[in-house]
């Protein structure tokens, strides 16, 4: 297609700016590497990286400031497809993709365990969903010249309720998602600069707000392009380095296949090694201990308390070192206060010991698809079936959720034409795949490094990074000499998914400047997604709720101002919720996918492809889908069950875990929308 | 405006290409994953099902969307479907 001269000149200008930006970034990175060589301390390197990248984003935000409605909501609809693709990729790849994905693959291998599907399901689900976006949704929405996703329901079905329900669902799933992102921002900022978690949140939030508050979609788009480049570099540099170190070829995705086979070999050796078995027996014993305690909680608690009191008393009587007394007193204070909290704590500890008593510390064999064995005992066959079903269900939810998440769909409102919206989806997936091809590679390379380089070394000669990260938070990485032989076994390592990516540079022995870059990349991933989500929420509140329900005569400029202040309020609320640390990143993110999938996709697809879909059908379909998903999540949530006084446990349908609740929501949504539309045909 | 023959033809072609590509999407995602345990033969030095999940499927996805965009953009031009001009 031939572009008009003005559009061509505009594109040339962007290409030039991007080239300057890339060169500047490379120069900055080399400067920092040189400074590290010259002896710049690590204490300074991390903050410098975080601060300067946030400043770049803020500068773009100030440069792109606008109060024009079209610019603020849809970036004037003139973003060329390739750049829109980059922005969508950054928008899409959140803290979960950047920080937790590689770690999840490290822990879960191909498909995760029976109780927790995962692994490649995330890789497949978060890329394959773009087929649905590209073929079924994005071009059709772009054709209608909309501003928000609830707008579609207004235009297609008319009336008040479709739009209001859509706005409610958009706010619900985006808010769940944004809390997870801000939590990620807080984690990275606090680890890298040593400030408190809450202050870390505020620092990151400052960057988000400067950008989206001033410039809306226009500023966010260009910031996201800048963030994409940082996060791509931050991911590819450590992976390539590791691949070069282990295999002599920096193109990790092409060559890491060999390492999978080596890992499978090492796994076999580890499974039969006597030292590993010894460690596993220790875990088994601990599991039994907790089981015994849970039989008689009050008694065990009383004995523990008495023993701890006795220790403190003895130490005081001996006039021992004050540090020892303080430690013993702290132990006493850390004992569970009530039988209920003791039950919770010990049940968790028992489950943990049970996992770690399994071969390989509970990690499934890396290259094997699904748990269990289709040719084994009935129990193993059952495990295989459930694990496969849950894997497929999770892939389905993530894919359909991709097609329903409002912050992603609005990205495709910003291209100049429908045909460019189509190309833009292809570019987005291309840019995402560049990173996603490397994530499984990273997991395999790190695992090989740990199995080959770390396991079997002496406890006196452990690398220093382990201690440093364990000091930040012992839940993230812990290494204990369980069987007391001073040699590190694989089952003695416990590493959390969120930390694998952040320690990769240190595992591979890279200079600290790469660690700084990785942290900056994680921050870019979290900020770019948070930006888009906050904008989606505030636009839904102002455009789809306030301007329809409360005051209809708001002029466009005032709408923009209202949107900006709504954004500020939502950001504060999200930061407040994130500071309470409600849950881990991945469960929050998965929940918002299930919500988006069941609320939007069935009705949206039916509305686009079937003229017979009616307003009543849309309302019933959205409410039904959302209702089923929310019910299934709540009915299986341990916290909610405890709150309602139900016995612990779960009510699973077909053995599908609550993380994939969207499966039922999507199917119900389709069915209800179809039936009600047929029943009310000709009625409205 | 009543739908003309050309209009119907355009719709039919769109529906066909969409259905075919979604079929390919379904095949590489759900069918391959369903049989992942049985597909563990070696494939250029990789266990096949792992390679499909980690790389093969992603490449197919990019191709699907890229082909769809190209096909539809041509079809639009052929049938003179109005698209807004670039600014």
XYZ file of C-alpha atoms in Angstrom:
771
model
C 0.000 0.000 0.000
C 1.348 3.436 -0.861
C 1.446 5.920 1.974
C 0.768 9.615 1.648
C 3.963 11.728 1.725
C 3.113 13.166 5.134
C 2.633 9.692 6.635
C 5.872 8.458 5.054
C 7.799 11.432 6.474
C 6.228 10.828 9.879
C 7.358 7.195 9.774
C 10.894 8.210 8.749
C 11.032 10.565 11.702
C 10.058 7.752 14.063
C 12.647 5.369 12.595
C 15.313 7.998 13.153
C 14.265 8.656 16.757
C 14.281 4.944 17.491
C 17.777 4.526 16.063
C 19.054 7.380 18.246
C 17.378 5.827 21.259
C 18.950 2.407 20.602
C 22.419 3.926 20.207
C 21.974 5.977 23.366
C 20.939 2.893 25.285
C 23.948 0.899 24.067
C 26.277 3.779 24.967
C 24.759 4.028 28.442
C 25.145 0.294 29.005
C 28.784 0.310 27.896
C 29.463 3.340 30.080
C 28.065 1.511 33.089
C 30.093 -1.606 32.265
C 33.203 0.566 32.080
C 32.297 2.248 35.373
C 31.937 -1.148 37.034
C 35.398 -2.109 35.787
C 36.725 1.127 37.257
C 35.341 0.122 40.604
C 31.874 1.687 40.803
C 30.156 -0.033 43.706
C 27.165 -2.358 43.307
C 25.315 -0.237 45.806
C 25.211 2.511 43.180
C 24.848 0.491 40.002
C 21.336 -0.840 40.696
C 19.758 2.492 41.659
C 21.422 4.243 38.722
C 19.846 1.747 36.318
C 16.398 2.040 37.853
C 16.469 5.788 38.187
C 17.736 6.529 34.696
C 15.269 4.213 32.966
C 12.327 5.653 34.893
C 13.592 9.120 33.920
C 13.567 8.121 30.250
C 9.935 7.021 30.538
C 8.991 10.183 32.372
C 10.720 12.319 29.743
C 8.758 10.610 26.981
C 5.605 11.175 29.027
C 6.305 14.885 29.352
C 7.199 15.162 25.677
C 3.984 13.372 24.654
C 1.659 15.313 26.957
C -1.751 16.019 25.501
C -5.277 16.956 26.424
C -6.833 16.228 23.038
C -9.419 13.447 23.388
C -8.427 11.437 20.326
C -4.738 11.665 21.254
C -5.409 10.828 24.879
C -7.654 7.807 24.277
C -6.350 6.258 21.052
C -3.075 8.092 20.295
C -4.698 9.953 17.396
C -5.056 6.623 15.549
C -1.781 7.096 13.679
C 0.689 4.618 15.153
C 2.393 2.620 12.365
C 1.772 -1.143 12.706
C 5.331 -2.136 13.582
C 5.596 0.333 16.428
C 2.126 -0.498 17.591
C 3.281 -4.121 17.620
C 6.260 -3.240 19.811
C 4.049 -1.267 22.151
C 1.531 -4.109 22.299
C 4.328 -6.554 23.056
C 5.550 -4.449 25.988
C 1.977 -3.873 27.054
C 1.369 -7.607 26.927
C 4.529 -8.869 28.600
C 3.997 -8.130 32.226
C 5.979 -8.800 35.355
C 4.603 -12.334 35.120
C 6.132 -12.890 31.683
C 9.446 -11.302 32.439
C 10.080 -12.344 36.029
C 7.986 -15.448 36.639
C 7.803 -17.205 33.265
C 11.380 -18.466 33.061
C 11.272 -19.345 36.751
C 8.027 -21.232 36.291
C 9.566 -23.193 33.450
C 12.575 -23.962 35.626
C 10.373 -25.346 38.387
C 7.649 -26.963 36.289
C 9.477 -28.236 33.225
C 7.166 -29.235 30.390
C 3.813 -29.297 32.070
C 4.002 -28.808 35.826
C 2.732 -31.261 38.394
C -0.657 -32.814 38.896
C -1.625 -30.234 41.491
C -0.227 -27.284 39.571
C -0.337 -27.175 35.785
C 2.093 -24.789 34.192
C 5.363 -24.813 32.320
C 4.867 -24.596 28.585
C 1.128 -23.949 29.089
C 2.044 -20.324 29.771
C 4.256 -20.112 26.704
C 1.543 -21.579 24.464
C -1.355 -19.737 26.050
C 0.208 -16.306 26.013
C 1.193 -16.523 22.353
C -1.547 -18.656 20.767
C -4.215 -16.305 22.049
C -3.071 -13.781 19.467
C -4.500 -16.017 16.744
C -7.921 -15.384 18.251
C -7.206 -11.668 18.636
C -5.965 -11.344 15.057
C -8.550 -13.488 13.304
C -11.690 -12.972 15.309
C -11.559 -9.702 17.190
C -9.044 -6.896 16.619
C -9.782 -5.957 12.968
C -13.542 -6.048 13.562
C -13.299 -3.779 16.572
C -10.929 -1.395 14.791
C -13.455 -0.986 11.967
C -15.980 0.530 14.379
C -13.738 3.488 15.429
C -14.249 2.924 19.138
C -12.488 4.361 22.169
C -12.882 1.648 24.805
C -13.887 -2.016 24.866
C -17.263 -1.409 26.586
C -17.954 1.002 23.678
C -18.290 -2.066 21.498
C -21.108 -3.467 23.601
C -22.812 -0.094 23.440
C -22.512 0.131 19.651
C -23.448 -3.463 18.897
C -26.214 -4.140 21.390
C -27.360 -0.691 22.469
C -29.087 -0.036 25.743
C -27.566 0.473 29.093
C -26.780 -2.900 30.623
C -24.404 -4.469 28.083
C -22.164 -1.406 28.375
C -22.368 -1.225 32.155
C -21.622 -4.913 32.668
C -18.739 -4.706 30.224
C -17.346 -1.678 32.061
C -17.662 -3.488 35.372
C -15.904 -6.572 33.996
C -13.164 -4.439 32.425
C -12.512 -2.718 35.736
C -12.596 -6.013 37.648
C -10.105 -7.929 35.526
C -7.806 -4.954 34.913
C -7.700 -4.096 38.594
C -6.760 -7.651 39.575
C -4.040 -7.515 36.953
C -2.680 -4.104 37.900
C -2.324 -5.081 41.551
C -0.027 -7.913 40.450
C 2.052 -5.499 38.353
C 2.475 -2.933 41.095
C 3.441 -5.727 43.447
C 6.155 -6.702 40.946
C 7.345 -3.098 40.733
C 7.620 -2.963 44.502
C 9.592 -6.221 44.634
C 12.144 -5.158 42.056
C 12.609 -1.630 43.343
C 12.987 -2.762 46.933
C 15.445 -5.539 46.103
C 17.605 -3.471 43.881
C 17.804 -0.272 45.860
C 17.331 -1.650 49.333
C 14.431 0.677 50.117
C 11.287 -0.556 51.813
C 8.714 -2.436 49.745
C 6.117 0.321 50.134
C 8.560 3.040 49.089
C 9.544 0.899 46.119
C 5.906 0.871 45.058
C 5.686 4.655 45.294
C 8.872 5.159 43.275
C 7.619 2.932 40.467
C 4.197 4.483 40.577
C 5.733 7.906 40.067
C 7.096 6.761 36.722
C 3.762 5.291 35.659
C 1.787 8.344 36.613
C 4.033 10.929 34.984
C 3.597 9.071 31.753
C -0.037 8.091 31.605
C -1.331 11.102 33.515
C 0.208 13.619 31.161
C -0.024 11.943 27.811
C -2.562 9.140 27.922
C -2.397 6.605 25.135
C -0.026 8.697 23.022
C 2.683 8.955 25.659
C 2.132 5.376 26.776
C 2.587 4.055 23.257
C 5.995 5.623 22.812
C 7.069 4.761 26.336
C 6.106 1.169 25.682
C 8.209 1.107 22.530
C 11.160 2.294 24.622
C 10.359 -0.241 27.334
C 10.101 -3.083 24.846
C 13.645 -2.503 23.670
C 14.975 -2.468 27.223
C 13.156 -5.613 28.211
C 14.184 -7.487 25.092
C 17.854 -6.619 25.654
C 17.573 -7.456 29.332
C 16.283 -10.906 28.479
C 18.464 -11.767 25.503
C 21.849 -10.673 26.872
C 21.953 -13.109 29.819
C 20.452 -15.977 27.788
C 22.934 -15.542 24.974
C 25.794 -15.288 27.431
C 24.798 -18.515 29.170
C 24.327 -20.313 25.840
C 27.723 -19.136 24.676
C 29.303 -20.272 27.915
C 27.735 -23.744 27.854
C 27.453 -24.502 24.151
C 29.746 -22.083 22.386
C 26.871 -20.499 20.457
C 25.013 -17.397 21.643
C 21.838 -18.226 19.680
C 20.234 -19.981 22.638
C 16.870 -21.022 21.110
C 18.639 -22.898 18.324
C 21.033 -24.935 20.404
C 19.593 -25.639 23.832
C 17.987 -28.942 22.749
C 21.213 -30.734 23.655
C 20.987 -29.507 27.228
C 17.510 -31.009 27.656
C 18.929 -34.450 26.989
C 21.835 -33.843 29.353
C 19.411 -32.696 32.042
C 17.350 -35.858 31.553
C 20.548 -37.894 32.075
C 21.507 -35.959 35.213
C 17.960 -36.321 36.544
C 18.285 -40.105 36.300
C 21.590 -40.046 38.173
C 20.194 -37.738 40.856
C 17.147 -39.893 41.384
C 19.266 -42.911 42.325
C 22.079 -41.149 44.170
C 22.396 -42.305 47.818
C 22.942 -38.789 49.158
C 19.754 -37.549 47.498
C 17.850 -40.470 48.980
C 19.198 -39.625 52.385
C 17.911 -36.066 52.057
C 14.548 -37.320 50.918
C 14.282 -39.593 53.944
C 14.899 -36.581 56.186
C 12.021 -34.759 54.504
C 9.808 -37.816 54.873
C 10.569 -37.877 58.584
C 9.706 -34.207 58.916
C 6.438 -34.781 57.118
C 5.568 -37.510 59.652
C 6.475 -35.180 62.513
C 4.091 -32.508 61.292
C 1.421 -35.115 60.730
C 1.775 -36.255 64.340
C 1.580 -32.668 65.572
C -1.562 -32.032 63.589
C -3.217 -34.956 65.358
C -2.943 -33.105 68.652
C -2.506 -29.437 67.894
C -3.113 -27.988 71.354
C -0.805 -30.479 73.020
C 1.991 -30.000 70.492
C 1.677 -26.233 70.805
C 1.864 -26.461 74.586
C 4.953 -28.669 74.408
C 6.630 -26.324 71.915
C 5.933 -23.318 74.075
C 7.186 -25.042 77.198
C 10.365 -26.162 75.448
C 11.059 -22.688 74.112
C 10.428 -21.093 77.507
C 12.725 -23.618 79.092
C 15.479 -22.788 76.593
C 15.234 -19.062 77.320
C 15.256 -19.710 81.038
C 18.276 -21.990 80.841
C 20.228 -19.552 78.695
C 19.496 -16.739 81.129
C 20.491 -18.916 84.052
C 23.766 -19.787 82.360
C 24.308 -16.071 81.725
C 24.820 -16.877 78.049
C 25.631 -14.475 75.252
C 22.815 -11.923 74.822
C 22.537 -12.655 71.076
C 21.668 -16.268 71.898
C 19.025 -15.200 74.396
C 17.492 -12.781 71.925
C 17.396 -15.512 69.278
C 15.695 -17.934 71.648
C 13.184 -15.305 72.728
C 12.453 -14.518 69.113
C 11.834 -18.200 68.469
C 9.386 -18.233 71.339
C 7.600 -15.191 69.967
C 7.442 -16.730 66.481
C 5.459 -19.743 67.676
C 1.875 -19.786 66.426
C -0.412 -17.870 68.761
C -3.614 -19.840 68.278
C -4.398 -23.463 67.412
C -6.006 -22.267 64.158
C -2.870 -20.499 62.960
C -0.791 -23.478 64.099
C -2.961 -25.767 62.017
C -2.511 -23.551 58.983
C 1.244 -23.247 59.451
C 1.856 -26.937 60.063
C -0.418 -28.085 57.259
C 1.622 -25.939 54.914
C 4.891 -27.222 56.357
C 3.673 -30.801 56.011
C 2.689 -30.278 52.371
C 6.040 -28.630 51.748
C 7.970 -31.522 53.285
C 5.818 -33.943 51.319
C 6.753 -32.200 48.055
C 10.416 -32.083 48.907
C 10.522 -35.755 49.845
C 9.747 -36.582 46.212
C 12.552 -37.253 43.728
C 14.320 -34.081 42.498
C 12.857 -32.037 45.316
C 9.363 -32.295 43.835
C 10.304 -30.895 40.420
C 8.893 -32.952 37.549
C 11.374 -34.356 35.005
C 12.116 -31.432 32.719
C 11.405 -32.911 29.312
C 8.459 -35.120 30.246
C 4.945 -34.170 29.253
C 2.395 -34.528 32.084
C 2.595 -36.315 35.413
C 1.747 -39.973 35.936
C 2.027 -42.729 33.394
C -0.616 -43.809 30.844
C 0.659 -47.410 30.985
C 1.088 -47.576 34.747
C -1.140 -48.422 37.685
C -4.729 -47.083 37.670
C -3.557 -44.342 40.027
C -0.779 -43.295 37.662
C -3.182 -43.379 34.726
C -5.549 -41.162 36.659
C -2.703 -38.747 37.421
C -1.795 -38.652 33.755
C -5.343 -37.911 32.628
C -5.885 -35.168 35.216
C -2.560 -33.554 34.504
C -3.179 -33.530 30.755
C -6.707 -32.188 31.152
C -5.552 -29.400 33.457
C -2.740 -28.461 31.104
C -5.172 -28.161 28.187
C -7.663 -26.230 30.321
C -5.003 -23.735 31.381
C -3.858 -23.231 27.789
C -7.476 -22.635 26.776
C -8.085 -20.077 29.530
C -4.923 -18.130 28.826
C -5.639 -18.031 25.097
C -9.256 -16.979 25.371
C -8.329 -14.526 28.123
C -5.797 -12.945 25.778
C -8.615 -12.317 23.330
C -10.686 -10.635 26.020
C -8.300 -8.444 27.977
C -9.397 -4.858 27.338
C -5.977 -3.246 27.732
C -4.619 -5.357 24.891
C -7.598 -4.886 22.576
C -7.511 -1.077 22.874
C -3.925 -1.222 21.580
C -5.318 -2.162 18.194
C -7.584 0.906 18.147
C -4.531 3.088 17.586
C -3.537 2.068 14.054
C -4.502 4.286 11.105
C -6.514 1.642 9.189
C -8.163 -1.749 9.589
C -5.574 -3.433 7.401
C -2.823 -1.966 9.550
C -4.600 -3.294 12.628
C -4.268 -6.793 11.133
C -0.573 -6.373 10.361
C -0.085 -4.895 13.783
C -1.319 -8.071 15.490
C 1.238 -10.028 13.466
C 4.001 -7.613 14.527
C 2.934 -7.848 18.177
C 3.165 -11.606 18.197
C 6.471 -11.485 16.361
C 7.970 -9.209 19.004
C 6.551 -11.330 21.811
C 7.827 -14.549 20.294
C 11.357 -13.098 20.113
C 11.361 -13.187 23.898
C 9.198 -16.263 24.418
C 11.465 -18.485 22.332
C 14.243 -17.649 24.773
C 12.336 -18.167 28.025
C 12.327 -22.007 27.913
C 15.959 -21.826 26.804
C 16.844 -19.733 29.826
C 15.113 -22.175 32.166
C 16.983 -25.142 30.700
C 20.358 -23.395 30.734
C 19.987 -22.232 34.336
C 18.864 -25.685 35.417
C 21.868 -27.239 33.745
C 24.140 -24.700 35.410
C 22.651 -25.509 38.820
C 22.731 -29.282 38.342
C 26.191 -29.341 36.869
C 27.971 -26.493 38.598
C 26.272 -26.091 41.954
C 25.099 -29.544 43.042
C 27.892 -31.520 44.674
C 29.902 -28.518 45.776
C 30.869 -28.019 49.402
C 28.784 -25.859 51.696
C 31.876 -23.866 52.616
C 32.442 -22.837 49.017
C 28.994 -21.725 47.915
C 28.914 -18.666 45.641
C 28.228 -15.415 47.452
C 25.030 -14.521 45.536
C 23.089 -17.245 47.341
C 23.656 -15.605 50.690
C 22.927 -12.150 49.337
C 19.565 -13.104 47.868
C 18.619 -15.260 50.867
C 19.192 -12.190 53.009
C 16.650 -10.204 50.960
C 13.953 -12.797 51.546
C 14.539 -16.377 52.733
C 11.331 -17.485 51.000
C 12.924 -16.750 47.633
C 15.953 -18.960 47.891
C 17.009 -21.244 50.681
C 19.795 -23.759 50.814
C 20.145 -25.868 53.934
C 22.393 -28.778 54.674
C 19.523 -31.120 55.471
C 21.487 -34.350 55.955
C 24.540 -32.658 57.451
C 27.177 -33.970 55.015
C 28.452 -30.506 53.993
C 27.798 -31.348 50.343
C 25.031 -29.604 48.424
C 22.358 -31.937 47.053
C 19.703 -30.993 44.537
C 16.894 -31.704 47.017
C 18.444 -29.246 49.461
C 17.917 -26.278 47.153
C 14.678 -24.389 47.279
C 14.240 -21.608 44.785
C 11.115 -19.549 44.073
C 9.869 -18.896 40.552
C 10.113 -15.113 40.890
C 13.824 -15.166 41.573
C 15.208 -17.392 38.802
C 15.338 -14.641 36.176
C 16.829 -12.123 38.600
C 19.669 -14.423 39.695
C 20.460 -15.674 36.189
C 23.318 -13.222 35.609
C 24.926 -14.254 38.881
C 24.412 -17.976 38.273
C 26.191 -17.547 34.962
C 28.961 -15.458 36.493
C 28.136 -12.314 34.509
C 29.225 -8.805 35.554
C 26.866 -7.008 37.911
C 25.885 -4.484 35.266
C 23.884 -7.253 33.570
C 21.976 -7.799 36.820
C 21.144 -4.101 36.777
C 19.900 -4.411 33.223
C 17.760 -7.432 34.086
C 16.149 -5.563 36.947
C 15.527 -2.585 34.668
C 13.922 -4.985 32.204
C 11.643 -6.431 34.854
C 10.673 -2.927 35.882
C 9.973 -1.987 32.264
C 7.740 -5.043 31.845
C 5.740 -4.280 34.972
C 5.466 -0.529 34.331
C 4.399 -0.854 30.706
C 1.563 -3.202 31.598
C 0.543 -1.156 34.625
C 0.375 1.978 32.456
C -2.001 0.380 29.989
C -4.161 -1.192 32.690
C -4.582 2.033 34.647
C -5.564 3.848 31.486
C -8.124 1.142 30.665
C -9.687 1.296 34.098
C -9.938 5.071 34.272
C -11.301 5.327 30.722
C -13.958 2.742 31.470
C -14.977 4.543 34.617
C -15.147 7.967 33.004
C -16.312 7.278 29.452
C -18.543 4.273 29.957
C -19.956 4.907 33.390
C -19.735 8.559 34.413
C -20.459 10.170 31.054
C -23.427 7.889 30.392
C -24.919 7.474 33.816
C -24.143 10.610 35.776
C -23.649 13.524 33.386
C -24.266 13.204 29.689
C -23.123 16.655 28.603
C -19.429 16.522 29.407
C -17.339 18.203 26.678
C -14.375 16.153 25.347
C -11.659 18.249 27.038
C -13.344 17.826 30.383
C -13.614 14.101 29.841
C -9.856 13.941 29.419
C -9.332 15.872 32.642
C -11.771 13.604 34.466
C -9.997 10.534 33.068
C -6.679 11.850 34.335
C -7.957 12.282 37.857
C -9.725 8.930 37.828
C -6.397 7.415 36.818
C -4.674 9.054 39.768
C -7.289 7.709 42.158
C -7.208 4.167 40.753
C -3.402 4.126 40.890
C -3.453 5.102 44.567
C -6.026 2.438 45.359
C -4.092 -0.243 43.457
C -0.888 0.709 45.265
C -2.689 0.470 48.567
C -4.013 -3.011 47.766
C -0.622 -4.148 46.449
C 1.047 -2.964 49.660
C -1.113 -5.467 51.557
C 0.574 -8.256 49.512
C -2.679 -10.120 48.797
C -1.273 -13.050 46.763
C 1.560 -14.099 44.477
C 1.919 -12.630 41.005
C 0.959 -15.670 38.954
C -2.364 -16.604 40.612
C -3.544 -12.986 40.399
C -2.664 -12.807 36.726
C -4.311 -16.149 35.930
C -7.473 -15.047 37.728
C -7.744 -11.912 35.633
C -7.366 -13.991 32.449
C -10.209 -16.255 33.460
C -12.390 -13.258 34.294
C -11.696 -11.518 30.988
C -12.187 -14.719 29.011
C -15.612 -15.484 30.420
C -16.970 -11.937 30.558
C -16.037 -10.666 27.107
C -15.110 -13.305 24.589
C -18.317 -15.340 24.110
C -20.561 -12.307 23.657
C -18.011 -10.366 21.633
C -17.438 -13.219 19.173
C -21.150 -13.947 18.845
C -21.880 -10.252 18.341
C -19.266 -9.942 15.609
C -20.138 -13.078 13.656
C -23.820 -13.630 14.270
C -26.466 -11.054 13.471
C -28.953 -12.920 15.620
C -27.251 -12.062 18.902
C -29.609 -9.871 20.914
C -29.221 -7.444 23.769
C -30.877 -9.786 26.234
C -28.613 -12.610 25.061
C -25.547 -10.421 25.557
C -26.521 -9.401 29.079
C -27.393 -12.957 30.102
C -24.245 -14.402 28.484
C -21.891 -11.947 30.177
C -23.512 -12.265 33.574
C -23.737 -16.062 33.325
C -20.125 -16.518 32.210
C -18.733 -14.122 34.771
C -20.928 -15.604 37.482
C -19.811 -19.176 36.885
C -16.136 -18.188 36.837
C -16.359 -16.131 40.000
C -18.359 -18.844 41.745
C -15.845 -21.547 40.827
C -12.914 -19.444 42.019
C -14.541 -18.513 45.305
C -15.930 -21.985 46.017
C -12.422 -23.421 45.728
C -10.527 -20.682 47.519
C -9.277 -21.873 50.914
C -9.599 -18.380 52.421
C -13.236 -17.990 51.358
C -14.132 -21.486 52.554
C -12.587 -20.789 55.931
C -14.422 -17.457 56.124
C -17.790 -19.068 55.401
C -17.086 -21.846 57.894
C -17.123 -24.628 55.271
C -14.788 -27.566 55.735
C -11.455 -27.312 53.912
C -11.161 -29.019 50.563
C -12.627 -28.230 47.187
C -15.512 -28.897 44.838
C -13.841 -29.578 41.506
C -15.743 -30.276 38.305
C -14.021 -32.923 36.155
C -10.920 -32.406 38.314
C -10.160 -29.020 36.727
C -8.290 -26.751 39.116
C -9.627 -23.276 39.974
C -6.763 -21.585 38.121
C -8.609 -22.570 34.917
C -12.063 -21.498 36.111
C -12.543 -19.620 32.836
C -13.152 -22.867 30.941
C -16.579 -23.236 32.513
C -17.281 -19.510 32.316
C -16.567 -19.326 28.581
C -18.672 -22.370 27.742
C -21.563 -21.218 29.923
C -21.336 -17.724 28.457
C -21.577 -19.037 24.901
C -24.445 -21.372 25.733
C -26.510 -18.802 27.616
C -25.939 -16.040 25.075
C -26.976 -18.386 22.270
C -30.096 -19.720 23.950
C -31.338 -16.373 25.242
C -30.668 -14.701 21.873
C -32.711 -17.353 20.098
C -35.498 -17.026 22.628
C -35.700 -13.215 22.406
C -35.201 -12.917 18.654
C -37.258 -10.166 17.094
C -37.982 -8.797 20.537
C -35.566 -5.869 20.421
C -28.245 -1.816 1.092
C -29.028 -5.420 0.107
C -26.002 -7.755 0.116
C -24.872 -8.215 -3.493
C -23.284 -11.350 -4.929
C -19.834 -9.802 -4.602
C -20.546 -9.016 -1.014
C -21.553 -12.619 -0.311
C -18.475 -13.902 -2.121
C -16.265 -11.689 0.036
C -17.911 -12.977 3.172
C -17.602 -16.583 2.063
C -13.894 -16.243 1.308
C -13.279 -14.526 4.650
C -15.137 -17.246 6.499
C -13.169 -19.968 4.728
C -9.736 -18.550 5.414
C -10.651 -17.842 9.034
C -11.950 -21.377 9.547
C -8.918 -22.980 7.902
C -6.430 -20.952 9.926
C -8.299 -21.572 13.173
C -8.187 -25.272 12.298
C -4.399 -25.053 12.018
C -4.300 -23.197 15.330
C -6.375 -25.898 16.993
C -4.208 -28.643 15.532
C -0.828 -27.322 16.701
C -2.206 -26.355 20.100
C -4.701 -28.864 21.385
C -4.149 -31.927 19.211
C -0.360 -31.887 19.487
C -0.487 -31.268 23.228
C -3.072 -34.001 23.728
C -0.741 -36.549 22.166
C 2.436 -35.009 23.641
C 3.377 -38.176 25.537
C 3.297 -40.262 22.385
C 5.212 -37.754 20.275
C 8.527 -37.888 22.094
C 10.652 -38.992 19.152
C 13.845 -37.150 18.330
C 13.482 -34.190 16.006
C 16.793 -32.594 14.911
C 18.198 -33.393 18.338
C 15.084 -32.255 20.242
C 12.343 -34.239 21.925
C 9.569 -33.433 19.416
C 6.712 -32.531 21.756
C 8.928 -30.268 23.861
C 10.139 -28.518 20.735
C 6.580 -28.046 19.492
C 5.478 -26.536 22.794
C 8.508 -24.304 23.181
C 9.085 -23.205 19.584
C 7.176 -24.949 16.807
C 3.718 -23.835 17.836
C 4.853 -20.227 18.340
C 6.309 -20.096 14.845
C 3.081 -21.518 13.411
C 1.072 -18.859 15.293
C 3.122 -16.043 13.798
C 2.700 -17.553 10.333
C -1.070 -17.927 10.807
C -1.573 -14.280 11.729
C 0.850 -13.035 9.114
C -0.879 -15.047 6.386
C -4.308 -13.892 7.512
C -3.254 -10.240 7.430
C -1.778 -10.605 3.951
C -4.741 -12.546 2.579
C -7.346 -10.180 3.997
C -5.520 -7.036 2.916
C -5.412 -8.373 -0.660
C -9.025 -9.442 -0.524
C -10.045 -5.977 0.676
C -8.284 -4.374 -2.255
C -9.714 -6.868 -4.735
C -13.259 -6.229 -3.583
C -12.753 -2.515 -3.047
C -13.625 -2.590 0.652
C -13.332 0.932 2.022
C -10.600 1.495 4.530
C -9.803 4.873 5.996
C -6.895 6.635 4.313
C -3.801 7.198 6.413
C -3.610 10.746 7.780
